[in-house]
Coordinates of C-alpha atoms and ligand atoms in Angstrom, one line a residue:
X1 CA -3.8 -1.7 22.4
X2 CA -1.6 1.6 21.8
X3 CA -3.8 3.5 18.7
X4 CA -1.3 6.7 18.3
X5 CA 0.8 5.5 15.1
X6 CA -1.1 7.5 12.7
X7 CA -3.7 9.4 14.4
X8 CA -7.3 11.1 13.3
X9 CA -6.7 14.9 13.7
X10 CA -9.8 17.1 13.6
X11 CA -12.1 15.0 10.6
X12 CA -13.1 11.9 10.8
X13 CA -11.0 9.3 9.1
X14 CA -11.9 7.2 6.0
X15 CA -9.7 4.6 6.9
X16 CA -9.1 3.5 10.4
X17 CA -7.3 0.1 11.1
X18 CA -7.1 -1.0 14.4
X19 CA -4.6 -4.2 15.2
X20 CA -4.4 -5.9 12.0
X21 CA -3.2 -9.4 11.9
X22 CA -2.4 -11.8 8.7
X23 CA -1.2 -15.1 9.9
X24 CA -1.1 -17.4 7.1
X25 CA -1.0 -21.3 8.5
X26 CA 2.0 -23.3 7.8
X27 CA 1.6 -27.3 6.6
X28 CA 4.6 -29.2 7.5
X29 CA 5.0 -33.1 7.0
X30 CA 3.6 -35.7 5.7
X31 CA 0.4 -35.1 7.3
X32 CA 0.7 -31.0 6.3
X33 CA -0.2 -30.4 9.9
X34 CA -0.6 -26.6 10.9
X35 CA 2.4 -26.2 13.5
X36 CA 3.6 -22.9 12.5
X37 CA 2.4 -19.6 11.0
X38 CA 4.0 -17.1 8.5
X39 CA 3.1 -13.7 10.7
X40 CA 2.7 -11.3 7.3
X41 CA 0.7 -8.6 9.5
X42 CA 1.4 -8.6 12.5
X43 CA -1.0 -5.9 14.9
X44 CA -1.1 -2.9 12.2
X45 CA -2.8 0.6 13.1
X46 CA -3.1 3.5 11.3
X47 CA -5.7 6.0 10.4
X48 CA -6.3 7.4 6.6
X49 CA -8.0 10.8 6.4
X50 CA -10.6 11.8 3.6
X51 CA -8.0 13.1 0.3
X52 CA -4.7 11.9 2.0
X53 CA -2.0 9.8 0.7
X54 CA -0.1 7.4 3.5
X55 CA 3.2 6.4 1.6
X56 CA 3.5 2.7 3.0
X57 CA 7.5 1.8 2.5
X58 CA 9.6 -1.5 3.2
X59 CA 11.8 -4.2 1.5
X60 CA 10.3 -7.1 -0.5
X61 CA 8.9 -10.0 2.4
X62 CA 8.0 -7.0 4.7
X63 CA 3.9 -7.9 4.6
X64 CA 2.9 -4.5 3.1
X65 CA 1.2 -6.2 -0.1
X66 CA -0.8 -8.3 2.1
X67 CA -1.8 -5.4 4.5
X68 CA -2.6 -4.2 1.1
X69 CA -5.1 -7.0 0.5
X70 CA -6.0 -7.4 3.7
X71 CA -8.0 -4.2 3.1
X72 CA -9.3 -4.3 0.2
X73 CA -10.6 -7.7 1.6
X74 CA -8.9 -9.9 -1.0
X75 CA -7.9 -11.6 2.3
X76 CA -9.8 -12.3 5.0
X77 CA -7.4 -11.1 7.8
X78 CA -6.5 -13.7 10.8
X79 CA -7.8 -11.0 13.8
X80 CA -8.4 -7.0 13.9
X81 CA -10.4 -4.2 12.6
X82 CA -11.0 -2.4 9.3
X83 CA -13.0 0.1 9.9
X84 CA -14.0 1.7 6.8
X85 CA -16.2 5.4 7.3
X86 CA -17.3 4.2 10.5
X87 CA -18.2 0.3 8.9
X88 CA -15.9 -2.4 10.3
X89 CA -15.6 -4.4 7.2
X90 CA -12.6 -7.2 8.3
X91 CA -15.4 -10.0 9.1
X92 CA -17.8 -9.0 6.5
X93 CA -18.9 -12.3 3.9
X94 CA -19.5 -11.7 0.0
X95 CA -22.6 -10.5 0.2
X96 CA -22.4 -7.7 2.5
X97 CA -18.9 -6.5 1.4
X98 CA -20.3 -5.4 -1.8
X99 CA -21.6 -2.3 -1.5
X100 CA -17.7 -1.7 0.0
X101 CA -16.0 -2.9 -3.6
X102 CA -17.4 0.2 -4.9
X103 CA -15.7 1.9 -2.6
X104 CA -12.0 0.5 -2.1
X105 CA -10.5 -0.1 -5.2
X106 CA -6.7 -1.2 -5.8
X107 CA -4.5 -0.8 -8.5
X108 CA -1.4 -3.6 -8.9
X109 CA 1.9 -3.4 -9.5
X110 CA 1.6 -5.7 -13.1
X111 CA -1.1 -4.2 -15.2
X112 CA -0.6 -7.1 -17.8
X113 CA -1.4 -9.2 -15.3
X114 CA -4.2 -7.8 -13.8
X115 CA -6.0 -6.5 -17.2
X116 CA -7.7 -9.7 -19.1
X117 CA -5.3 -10.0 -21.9
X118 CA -8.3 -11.7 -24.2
X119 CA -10.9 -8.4 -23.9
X120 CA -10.6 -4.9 -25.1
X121 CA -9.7 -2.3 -23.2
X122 CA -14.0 -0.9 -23.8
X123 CA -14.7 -4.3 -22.3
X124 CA -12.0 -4.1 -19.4
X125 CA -13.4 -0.9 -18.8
X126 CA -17.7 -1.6 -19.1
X127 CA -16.7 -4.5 -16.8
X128 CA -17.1 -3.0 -13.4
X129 CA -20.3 -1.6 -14.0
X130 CA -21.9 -5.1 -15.2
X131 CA -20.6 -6.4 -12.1
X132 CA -22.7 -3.4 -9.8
X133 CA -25.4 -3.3 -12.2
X134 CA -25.0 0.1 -13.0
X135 CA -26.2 2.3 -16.5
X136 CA -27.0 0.5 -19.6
X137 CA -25.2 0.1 -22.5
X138 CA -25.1 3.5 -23.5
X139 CA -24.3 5.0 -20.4
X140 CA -21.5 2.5 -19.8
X141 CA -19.8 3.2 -23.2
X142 CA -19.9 7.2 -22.7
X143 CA -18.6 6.3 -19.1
X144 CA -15.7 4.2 -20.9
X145 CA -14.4 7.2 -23.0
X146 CA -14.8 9.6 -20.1
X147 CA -12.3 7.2 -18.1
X148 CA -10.3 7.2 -21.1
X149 CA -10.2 10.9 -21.4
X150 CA -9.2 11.2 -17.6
X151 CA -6.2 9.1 -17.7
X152 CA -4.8 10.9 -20.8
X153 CA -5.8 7.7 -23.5
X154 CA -7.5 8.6 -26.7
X155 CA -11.0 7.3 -27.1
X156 CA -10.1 5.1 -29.7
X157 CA -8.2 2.2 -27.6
X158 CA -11.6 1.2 -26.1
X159 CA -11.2 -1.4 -29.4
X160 CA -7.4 -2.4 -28.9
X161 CA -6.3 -5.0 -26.7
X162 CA -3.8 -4.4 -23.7
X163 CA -0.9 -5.7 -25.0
X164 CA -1.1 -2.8 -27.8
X165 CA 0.0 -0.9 -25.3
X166 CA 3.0 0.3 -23.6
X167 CA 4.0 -0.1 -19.8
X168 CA 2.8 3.2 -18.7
X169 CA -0.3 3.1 -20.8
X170 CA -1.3 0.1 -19.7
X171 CA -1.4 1.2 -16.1
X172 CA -3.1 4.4 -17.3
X173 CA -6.0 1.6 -18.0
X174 CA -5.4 0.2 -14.6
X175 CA -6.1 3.3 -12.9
X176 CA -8.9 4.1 -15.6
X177 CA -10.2 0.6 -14.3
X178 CA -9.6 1.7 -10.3
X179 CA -12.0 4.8 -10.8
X180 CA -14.4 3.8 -12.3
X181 CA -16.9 3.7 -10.0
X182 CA -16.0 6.8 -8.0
X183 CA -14.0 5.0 -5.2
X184 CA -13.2 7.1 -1.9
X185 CA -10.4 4.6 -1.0
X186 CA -7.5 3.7 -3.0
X187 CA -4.9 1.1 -2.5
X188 CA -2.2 1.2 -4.9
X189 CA 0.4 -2.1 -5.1
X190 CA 4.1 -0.3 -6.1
X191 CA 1.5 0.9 -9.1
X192 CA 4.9 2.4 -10.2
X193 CA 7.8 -0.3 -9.5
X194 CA 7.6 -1.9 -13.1
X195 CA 7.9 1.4 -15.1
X196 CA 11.2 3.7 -16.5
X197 CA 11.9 6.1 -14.3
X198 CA 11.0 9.0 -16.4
X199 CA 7.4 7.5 -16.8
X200 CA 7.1 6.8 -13.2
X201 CA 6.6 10.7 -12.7
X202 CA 4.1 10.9 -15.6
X203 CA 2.0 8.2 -13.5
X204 CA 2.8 9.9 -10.5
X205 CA 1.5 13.3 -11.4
X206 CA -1.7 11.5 -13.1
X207 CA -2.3 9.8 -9.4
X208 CA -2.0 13.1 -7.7
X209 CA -4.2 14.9 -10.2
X210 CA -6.9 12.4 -9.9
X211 CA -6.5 12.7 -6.0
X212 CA -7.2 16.8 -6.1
X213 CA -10.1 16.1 -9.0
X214 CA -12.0 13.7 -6.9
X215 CA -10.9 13.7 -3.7
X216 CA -9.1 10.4 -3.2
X217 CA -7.2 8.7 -0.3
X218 CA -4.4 6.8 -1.2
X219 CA -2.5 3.7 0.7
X220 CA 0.3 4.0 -1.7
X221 CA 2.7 0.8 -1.0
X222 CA 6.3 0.9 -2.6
X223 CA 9.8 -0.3 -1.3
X224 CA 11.5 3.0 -2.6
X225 CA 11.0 5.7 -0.1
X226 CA 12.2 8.4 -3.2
X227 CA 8.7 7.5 -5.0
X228 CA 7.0 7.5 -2.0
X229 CA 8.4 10.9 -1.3
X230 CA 7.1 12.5 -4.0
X231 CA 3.1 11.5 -3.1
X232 CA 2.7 11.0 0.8
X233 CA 1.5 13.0 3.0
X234 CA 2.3 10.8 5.8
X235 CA 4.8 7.8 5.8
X236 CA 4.7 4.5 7.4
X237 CA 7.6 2.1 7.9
X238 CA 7.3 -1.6 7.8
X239 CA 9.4 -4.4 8.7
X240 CA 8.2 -7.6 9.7
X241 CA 4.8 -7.4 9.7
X242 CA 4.9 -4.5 11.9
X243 CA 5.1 -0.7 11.5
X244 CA 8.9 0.4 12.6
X245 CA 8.3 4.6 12.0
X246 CA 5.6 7.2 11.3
X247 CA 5.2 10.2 10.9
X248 CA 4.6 13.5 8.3
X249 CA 6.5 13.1 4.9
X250 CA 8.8 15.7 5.3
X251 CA 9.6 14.9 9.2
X252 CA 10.7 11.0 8.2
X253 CA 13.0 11.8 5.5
X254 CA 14.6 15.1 7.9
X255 CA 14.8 13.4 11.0
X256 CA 14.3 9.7 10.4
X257 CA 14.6 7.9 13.8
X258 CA 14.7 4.2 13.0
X259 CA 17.9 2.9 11.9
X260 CA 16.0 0.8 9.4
X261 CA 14.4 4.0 8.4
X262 CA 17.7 5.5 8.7
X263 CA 19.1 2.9 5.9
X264 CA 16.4 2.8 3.4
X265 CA 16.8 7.2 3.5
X266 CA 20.6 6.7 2.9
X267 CA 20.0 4.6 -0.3
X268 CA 17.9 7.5 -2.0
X269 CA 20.5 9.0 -4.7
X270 CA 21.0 12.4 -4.0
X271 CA 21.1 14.5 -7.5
X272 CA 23.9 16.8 -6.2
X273 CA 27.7 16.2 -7.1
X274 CA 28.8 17.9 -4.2
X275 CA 27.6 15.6 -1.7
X276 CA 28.9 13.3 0.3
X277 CA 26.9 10.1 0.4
X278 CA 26.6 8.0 3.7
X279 CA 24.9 5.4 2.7
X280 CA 24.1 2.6 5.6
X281 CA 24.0 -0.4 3.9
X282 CA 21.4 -2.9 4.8
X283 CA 23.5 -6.6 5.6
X284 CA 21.4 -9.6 4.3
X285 CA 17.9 -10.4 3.8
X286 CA 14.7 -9.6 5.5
X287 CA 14.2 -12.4 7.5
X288 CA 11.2 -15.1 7.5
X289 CA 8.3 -14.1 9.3
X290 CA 8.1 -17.5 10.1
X291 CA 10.4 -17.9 12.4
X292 CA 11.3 -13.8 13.0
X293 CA 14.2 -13.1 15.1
X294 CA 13.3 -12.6 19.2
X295 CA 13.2 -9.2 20.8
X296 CA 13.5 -6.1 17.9
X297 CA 12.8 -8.6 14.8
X298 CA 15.5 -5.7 13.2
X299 CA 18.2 -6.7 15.7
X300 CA 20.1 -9.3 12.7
X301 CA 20.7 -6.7 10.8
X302 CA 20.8 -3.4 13.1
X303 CA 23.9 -1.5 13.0
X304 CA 23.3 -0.1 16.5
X305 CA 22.0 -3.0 17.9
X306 CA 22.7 -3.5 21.8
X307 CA 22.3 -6.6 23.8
X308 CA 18.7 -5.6 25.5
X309 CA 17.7 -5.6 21.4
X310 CA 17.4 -9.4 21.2
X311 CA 15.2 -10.3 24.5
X312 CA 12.9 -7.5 24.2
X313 CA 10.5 -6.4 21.8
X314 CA 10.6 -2.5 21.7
X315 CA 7.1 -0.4 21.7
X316 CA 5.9 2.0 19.2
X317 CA 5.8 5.0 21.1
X318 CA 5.9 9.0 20.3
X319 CA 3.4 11.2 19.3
X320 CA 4.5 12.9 16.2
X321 CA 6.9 10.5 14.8
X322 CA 6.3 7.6 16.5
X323 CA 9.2 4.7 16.5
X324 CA 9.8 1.1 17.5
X325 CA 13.6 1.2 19.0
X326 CA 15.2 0.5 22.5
X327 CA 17.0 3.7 21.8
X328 CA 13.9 5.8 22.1
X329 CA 12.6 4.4 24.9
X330 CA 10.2 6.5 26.8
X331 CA 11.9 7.0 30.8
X332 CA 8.8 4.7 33.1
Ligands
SF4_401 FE1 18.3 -1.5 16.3 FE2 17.9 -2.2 18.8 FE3 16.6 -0.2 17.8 FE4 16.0 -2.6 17.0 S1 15.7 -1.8 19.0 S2 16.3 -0.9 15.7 S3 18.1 -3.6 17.1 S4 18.8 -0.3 18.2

């Protein structure tokens, strides 16, 4: 198993995911018999260091929201680790894995739909702390406005209802929700995606602040690689199942390798009049993990595809950027 993708430096990492797979069975026929699988995650690694932010970028359909899951351990995942501080928590039951929740929280893409539309945001708030058992009632409610406080809300929407709210407030609530109970870990699901764009930034900068106050690692999962550009201290690209690219923010948007990579760079608008855009535009759909192309799953849509592109499967190789391409093929 090749572990360089994304690899630990000179700390130990929070995060360190070893060969993650996410094969969801298939029922066909009349007898929904299991012949095929959809391959959502297909033998992921990467490594997440203590108060870093790995920007996690591909199209809709690429498996990154159920990498996402995977863990958080909303899914069980099919085969792999997740080893969390040292704690490989992929197999662990119910029981076992809570200590973890506290830990690894996630923030979704939806707020509405991940916020109980029937409670206040006080009781959306309290919640996690009834479910660990932790403070009494008073504690709880000064804990509430605290939250509050540190997402920029005013304390008195602990009696309003989410819907009071606008779309950028209500995912202030979601991340009020997410650190709540002082998680290390956080995965955020396009946390962004559903917002204007000038209130993207104001979430954003809120994430980032949050990160520096209480030193927070981030999986940050978007399909735009401009938002992702603005958090990330490392990038990961995925198509597939699989990661394609990787390497440090600045290094994948200067000298992106992939031509996948290439293509979702080329689409970022570039605020100058002056330039020239070359924009390499992606042909057709991502295609169905059920039945993925053969060789570079990319090869349907490559524009520099070759013939050995649809017999072989390329290896992610490199050190500092590594990259999953026949063109960058390591001489044996
Ligand atoms: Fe394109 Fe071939 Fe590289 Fe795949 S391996 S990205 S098809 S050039």
């Amino acid at each position: 198993m090749s572990v360089s993708p994304l690899q630990a430096k000179s700390i130990e990492p929070i995060l360190s995911v070893r060969d993650l797979k996410m094969h969801f069975p298939v029922k066909e026929g009349i007898f929904m018999r299991t012949g095929k699988f959809n391959k959502a995650v297909d033998g992921i690694n990467f490594d997440i260091m203590p108060g870093e932010t790995l920007g996690l970028v591909g199209e809709s359909g690429c498996g990154k929201s159920t990498l996402g899951r995977c863990i958080a351990r909303l899914y069980q995942p099919t085969a792999g680790q997740i080893s969390f501080e040292g704690t490989d928590i992929a197999k662990l039951g119910r029981k076992d894995m809570m200590p973890f929740r506290r830990d690894i929280q996630m923030i979704f893409q939806d707020p509405m739909e991940s916020l109980n539309s029937r409670h206040t945001v006080g009781q959306i708030l309290e919640e996690p702390f009834q479910v660990h058992k932790i403070g009494d009632k008073a504690y709880r409610k000064k804990r509430v406005v605290e939250l509050l406080d540190l997402v920029g809300l005013p304390a008195r929407s602990v009696t309003r209802y989410p819907f009071e709210f606008s779309g950028g407030q209500r995912q202030r609530i979601g991340i009020a929700r997410s650190i709540a109970l002082n998680p290390k870990l956080i995965i955020c699901d396009e946390p962004v995606s559903a917002l204007d764009v000038s209130i993207q930034s104001q979430i954003l900068n809120l994430l980032i602040d949050l990160q520096k106050e209480f030193n927070l690692s981030y999986l940050f999962i978007a399909h735009d690689l401009a938002v992702v550009k603005h958090i990330s201290d490392r990038i990961a690209i995925m198509y597939l199942g699989k990661i394609v690219e990787s390497g440090e923010g600045e290094s994948i948007y200067r000298t992106a390798r992939h031509p996948y990579t290439q293509s979702l760079i080329s689409a970022i608008p570039v605020p100058d009049p002056h330039h020239v855009a070359t924009r390499q535009i992606l042909v057709g759909d991502v295609p169905s993990p059920i039945n993925p192309p053969s060789g570079c799953t990319f090869h349907t849509r490559c524009p520099k595809v070759m013939d050995v592109c649809k017999e072989l499967v390329p290896v992610l190789n490199g050190e500092d950027q590594p990259v999953s391409c026949h063109l960058f093929e390591q001489p044996k």
